Short mmCIF file of N, CA, C and O in Angstrom, two decimals:
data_model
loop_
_atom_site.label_atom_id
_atom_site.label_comp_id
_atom_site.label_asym_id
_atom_site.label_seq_id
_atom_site.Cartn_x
_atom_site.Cartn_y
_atom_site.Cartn_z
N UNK A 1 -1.02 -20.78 -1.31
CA UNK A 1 -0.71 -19.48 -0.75
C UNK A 1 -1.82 -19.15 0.26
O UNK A 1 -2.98 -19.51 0.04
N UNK A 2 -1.50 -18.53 1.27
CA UNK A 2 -2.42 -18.57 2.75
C UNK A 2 -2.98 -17.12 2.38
O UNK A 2 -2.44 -16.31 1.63
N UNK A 3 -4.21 -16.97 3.11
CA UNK A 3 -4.97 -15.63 3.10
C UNK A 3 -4.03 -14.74 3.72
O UNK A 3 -4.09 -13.59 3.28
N UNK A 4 -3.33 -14.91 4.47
CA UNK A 4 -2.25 -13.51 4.79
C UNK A 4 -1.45 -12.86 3.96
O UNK A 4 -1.43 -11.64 3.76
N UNK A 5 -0.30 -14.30 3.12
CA UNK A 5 0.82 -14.01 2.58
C UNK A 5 0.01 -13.26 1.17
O UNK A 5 0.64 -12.38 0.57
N UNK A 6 -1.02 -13.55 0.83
CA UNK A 6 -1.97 -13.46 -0.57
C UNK A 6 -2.22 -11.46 -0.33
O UNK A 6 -2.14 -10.58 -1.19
N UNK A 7 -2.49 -11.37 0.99
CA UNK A 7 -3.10 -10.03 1.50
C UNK A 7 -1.98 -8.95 1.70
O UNK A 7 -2.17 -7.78 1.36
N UNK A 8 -0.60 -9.47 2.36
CA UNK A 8 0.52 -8.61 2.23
C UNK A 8 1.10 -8.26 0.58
O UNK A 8 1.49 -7.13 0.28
N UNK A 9 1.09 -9.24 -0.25
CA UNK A 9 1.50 -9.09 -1.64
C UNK A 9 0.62 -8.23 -2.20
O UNK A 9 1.11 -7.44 -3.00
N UNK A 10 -1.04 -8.12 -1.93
CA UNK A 10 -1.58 -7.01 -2.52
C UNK A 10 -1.13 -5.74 -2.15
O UNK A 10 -0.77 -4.84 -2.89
N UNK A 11 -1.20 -5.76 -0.88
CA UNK A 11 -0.83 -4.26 -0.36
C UNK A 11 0.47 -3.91 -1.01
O UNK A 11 0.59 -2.79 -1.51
N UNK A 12 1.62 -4.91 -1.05
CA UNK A 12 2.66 -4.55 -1.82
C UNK A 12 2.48 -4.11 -3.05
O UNK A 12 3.14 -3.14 -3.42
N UNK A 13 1.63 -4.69 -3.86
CA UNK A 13 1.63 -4.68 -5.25
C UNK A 13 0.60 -3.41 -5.44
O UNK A 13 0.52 -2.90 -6.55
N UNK A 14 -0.34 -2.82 -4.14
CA UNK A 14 -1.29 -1.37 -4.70
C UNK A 14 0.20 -0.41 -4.06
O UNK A 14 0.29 0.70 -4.57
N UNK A 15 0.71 -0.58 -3.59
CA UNK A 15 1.95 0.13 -2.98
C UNK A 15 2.72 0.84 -4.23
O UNK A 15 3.11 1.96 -4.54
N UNK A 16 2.70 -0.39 -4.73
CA UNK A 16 4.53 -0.39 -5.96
C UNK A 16 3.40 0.55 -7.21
O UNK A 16 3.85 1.54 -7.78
N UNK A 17 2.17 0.13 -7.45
CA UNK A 17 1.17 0.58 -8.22
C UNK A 17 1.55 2.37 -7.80
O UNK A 17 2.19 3.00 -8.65
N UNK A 18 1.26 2.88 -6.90
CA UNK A 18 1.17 4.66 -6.55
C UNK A 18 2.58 5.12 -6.36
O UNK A 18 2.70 6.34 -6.31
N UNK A 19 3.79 4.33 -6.23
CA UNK A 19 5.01 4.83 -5.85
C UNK A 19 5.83 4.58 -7.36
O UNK A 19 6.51 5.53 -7.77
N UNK A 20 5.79 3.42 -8.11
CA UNK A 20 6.59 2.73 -8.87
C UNK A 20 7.93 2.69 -8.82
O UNK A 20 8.72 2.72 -9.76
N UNK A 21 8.22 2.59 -7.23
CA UNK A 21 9.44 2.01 -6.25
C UNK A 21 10.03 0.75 -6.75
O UNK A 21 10.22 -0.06 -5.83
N UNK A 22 10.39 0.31 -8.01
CA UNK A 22 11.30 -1.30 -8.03
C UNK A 22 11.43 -1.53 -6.70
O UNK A 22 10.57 -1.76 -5.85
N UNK A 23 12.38 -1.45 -6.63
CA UNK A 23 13.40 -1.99 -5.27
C UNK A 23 12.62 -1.97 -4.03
O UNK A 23 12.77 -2.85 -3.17
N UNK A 24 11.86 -1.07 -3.91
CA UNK A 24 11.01 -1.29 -2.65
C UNK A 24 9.84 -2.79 -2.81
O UNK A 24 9.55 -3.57 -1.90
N UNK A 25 9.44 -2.82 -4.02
CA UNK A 25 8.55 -3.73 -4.19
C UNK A 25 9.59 -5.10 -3.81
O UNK A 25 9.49 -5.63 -2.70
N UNK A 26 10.43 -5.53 -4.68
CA UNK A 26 11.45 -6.29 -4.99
C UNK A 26 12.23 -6.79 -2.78
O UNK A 26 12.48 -7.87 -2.23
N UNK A 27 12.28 -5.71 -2.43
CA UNK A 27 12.37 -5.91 -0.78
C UNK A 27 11.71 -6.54 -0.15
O UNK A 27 12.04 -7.47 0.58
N UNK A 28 10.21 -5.93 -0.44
CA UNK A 28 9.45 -6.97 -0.07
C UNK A 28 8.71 -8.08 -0.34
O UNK A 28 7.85 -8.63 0.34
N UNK A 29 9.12 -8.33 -1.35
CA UNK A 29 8.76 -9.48 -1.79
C UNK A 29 9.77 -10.45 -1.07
O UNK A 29 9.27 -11.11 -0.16
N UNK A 30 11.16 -10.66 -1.35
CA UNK A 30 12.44 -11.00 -0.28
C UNK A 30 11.64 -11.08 1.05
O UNK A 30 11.53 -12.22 1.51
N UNK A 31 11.22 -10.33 1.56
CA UNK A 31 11.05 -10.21 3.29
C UNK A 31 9.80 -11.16 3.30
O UNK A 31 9.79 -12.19 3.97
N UNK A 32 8.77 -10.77 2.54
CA UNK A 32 7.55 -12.05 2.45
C UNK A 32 8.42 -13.44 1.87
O UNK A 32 8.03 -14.42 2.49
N UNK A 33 9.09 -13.65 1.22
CA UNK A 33 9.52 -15.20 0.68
C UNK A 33 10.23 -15.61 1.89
O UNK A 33 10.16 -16.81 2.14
N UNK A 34 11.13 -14.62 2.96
CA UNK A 34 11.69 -15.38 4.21
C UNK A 34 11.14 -15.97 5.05
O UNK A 34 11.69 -16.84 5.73
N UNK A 35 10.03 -15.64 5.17
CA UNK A 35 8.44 -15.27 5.88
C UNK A 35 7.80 -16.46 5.89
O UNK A 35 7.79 -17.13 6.91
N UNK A 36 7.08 -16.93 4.57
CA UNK A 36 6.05 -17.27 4.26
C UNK A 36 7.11 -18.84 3.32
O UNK A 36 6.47 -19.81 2.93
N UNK A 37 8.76 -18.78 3.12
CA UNK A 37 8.60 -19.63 2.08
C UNK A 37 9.18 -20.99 3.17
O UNK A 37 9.42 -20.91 4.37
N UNK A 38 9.30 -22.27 2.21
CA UNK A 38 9.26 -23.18 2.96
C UNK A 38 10.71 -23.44 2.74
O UNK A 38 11.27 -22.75 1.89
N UNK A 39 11.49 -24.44 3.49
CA UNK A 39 12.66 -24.57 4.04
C UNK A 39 12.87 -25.47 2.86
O UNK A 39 12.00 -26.14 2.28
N UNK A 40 14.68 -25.35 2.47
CA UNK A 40 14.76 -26.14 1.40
C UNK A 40 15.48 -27.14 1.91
O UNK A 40 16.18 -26.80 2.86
N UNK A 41 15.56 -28.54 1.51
CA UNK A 41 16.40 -29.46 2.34
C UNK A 41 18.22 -29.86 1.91
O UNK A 41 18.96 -30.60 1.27
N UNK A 42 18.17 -28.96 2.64
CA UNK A 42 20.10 -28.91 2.90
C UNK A 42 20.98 -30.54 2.78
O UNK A 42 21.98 -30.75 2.09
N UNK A 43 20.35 -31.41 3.54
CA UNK A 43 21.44 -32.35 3.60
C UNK A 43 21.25 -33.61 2.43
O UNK A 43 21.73 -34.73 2.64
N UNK A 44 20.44 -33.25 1.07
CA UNK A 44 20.63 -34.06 -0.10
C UNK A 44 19.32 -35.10 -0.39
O UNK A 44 19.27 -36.03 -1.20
N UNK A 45 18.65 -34.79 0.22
CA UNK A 45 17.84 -36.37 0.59
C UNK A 45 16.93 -36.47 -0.55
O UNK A 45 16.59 -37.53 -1.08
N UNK A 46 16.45 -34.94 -0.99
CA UNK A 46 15.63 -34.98 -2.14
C UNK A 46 15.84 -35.96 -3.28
O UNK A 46 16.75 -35.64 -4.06
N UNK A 47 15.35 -36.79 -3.47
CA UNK A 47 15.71 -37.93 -4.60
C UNK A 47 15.40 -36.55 -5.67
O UNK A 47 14.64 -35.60 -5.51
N UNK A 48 16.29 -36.88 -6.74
CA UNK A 48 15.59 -36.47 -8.14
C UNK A 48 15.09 -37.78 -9.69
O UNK A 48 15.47 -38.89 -10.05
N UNK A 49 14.31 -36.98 -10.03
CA UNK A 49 13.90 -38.04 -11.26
C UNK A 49 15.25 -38.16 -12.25
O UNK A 49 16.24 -37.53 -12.61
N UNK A 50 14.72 -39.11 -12.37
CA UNK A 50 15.44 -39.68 -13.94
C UNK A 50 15.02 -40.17 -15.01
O UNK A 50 14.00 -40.77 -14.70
N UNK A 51 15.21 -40.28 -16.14
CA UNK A 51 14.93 -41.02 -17.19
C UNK A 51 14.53 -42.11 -17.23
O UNK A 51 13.80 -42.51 -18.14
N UNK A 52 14.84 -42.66 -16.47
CA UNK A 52 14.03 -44.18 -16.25
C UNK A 52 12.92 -44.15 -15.12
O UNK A 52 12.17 -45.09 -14.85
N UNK A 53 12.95 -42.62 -14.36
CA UNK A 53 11.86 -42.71 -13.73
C UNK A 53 10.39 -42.04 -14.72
O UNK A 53 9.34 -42.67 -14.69
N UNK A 54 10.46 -41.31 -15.17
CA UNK A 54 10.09 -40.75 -16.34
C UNK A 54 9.01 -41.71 -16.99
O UNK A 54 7.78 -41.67 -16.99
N UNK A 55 10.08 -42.71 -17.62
CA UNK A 55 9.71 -43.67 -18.83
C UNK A 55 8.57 -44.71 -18.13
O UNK A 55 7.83 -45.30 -18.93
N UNK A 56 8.37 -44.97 -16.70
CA UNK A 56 8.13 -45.49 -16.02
C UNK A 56 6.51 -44.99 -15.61
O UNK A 56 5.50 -45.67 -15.74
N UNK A 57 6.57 -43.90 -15.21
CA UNK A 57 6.03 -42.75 -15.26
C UNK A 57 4.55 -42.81 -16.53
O UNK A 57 3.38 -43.18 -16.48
N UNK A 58 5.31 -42.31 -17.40
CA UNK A 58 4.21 -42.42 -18.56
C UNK A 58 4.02 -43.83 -19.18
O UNK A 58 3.45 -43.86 -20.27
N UNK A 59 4.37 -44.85 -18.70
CA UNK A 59 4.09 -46.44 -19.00
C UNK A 59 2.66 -46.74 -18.21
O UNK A 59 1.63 -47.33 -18.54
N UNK A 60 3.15 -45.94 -16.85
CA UNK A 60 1.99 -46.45 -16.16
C UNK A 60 0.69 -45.87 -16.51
O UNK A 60 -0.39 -46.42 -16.71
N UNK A 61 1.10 -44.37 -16.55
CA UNK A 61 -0.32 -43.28 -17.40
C UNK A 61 -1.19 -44.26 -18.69
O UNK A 61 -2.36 -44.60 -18.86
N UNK A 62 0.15 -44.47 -19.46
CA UNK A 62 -0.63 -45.00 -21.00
C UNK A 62 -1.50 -46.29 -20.85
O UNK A 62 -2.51 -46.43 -21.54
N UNK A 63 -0.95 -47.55 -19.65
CA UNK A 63 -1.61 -48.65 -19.77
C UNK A 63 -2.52 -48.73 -18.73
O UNK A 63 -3.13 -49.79 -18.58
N UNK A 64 -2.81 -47.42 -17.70
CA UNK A 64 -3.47 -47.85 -16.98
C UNK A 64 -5.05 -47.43 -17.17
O UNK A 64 -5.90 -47.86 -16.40
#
């Protein structure tokens, strides 16, 4: 988390602290995550793990 996005969430969070606005807090948090969050990848490419990647995984931890 970058010294900005870290610095807007306080101000949000002494904000929501003197108002106890939900929804206002909850807004901006939304408007900082559009902001600040990273792009998710749309066209599939993300491999995911598996069970045999896993097993593989902690084989190498234990014998190495």
């Amino acid at each position: 988390m970058g010294r900005a996005l870290h610095a807007k969430l306080k101000t949000a969070n002494e904000t929501w602290k003197s108002s106890k606005e939900d929804a206002t807090l909850v807004e901006e948090v939304v408007s900082l995550s559009e902001q600040f969050g990273k792009q998710k990848a749309e066209d599939g490419t993300v491999k995911r793990l598996n069970q045999t990647d896993l097993e593989l995984i902690c084989f190498e931890y234990v014998s190495g």
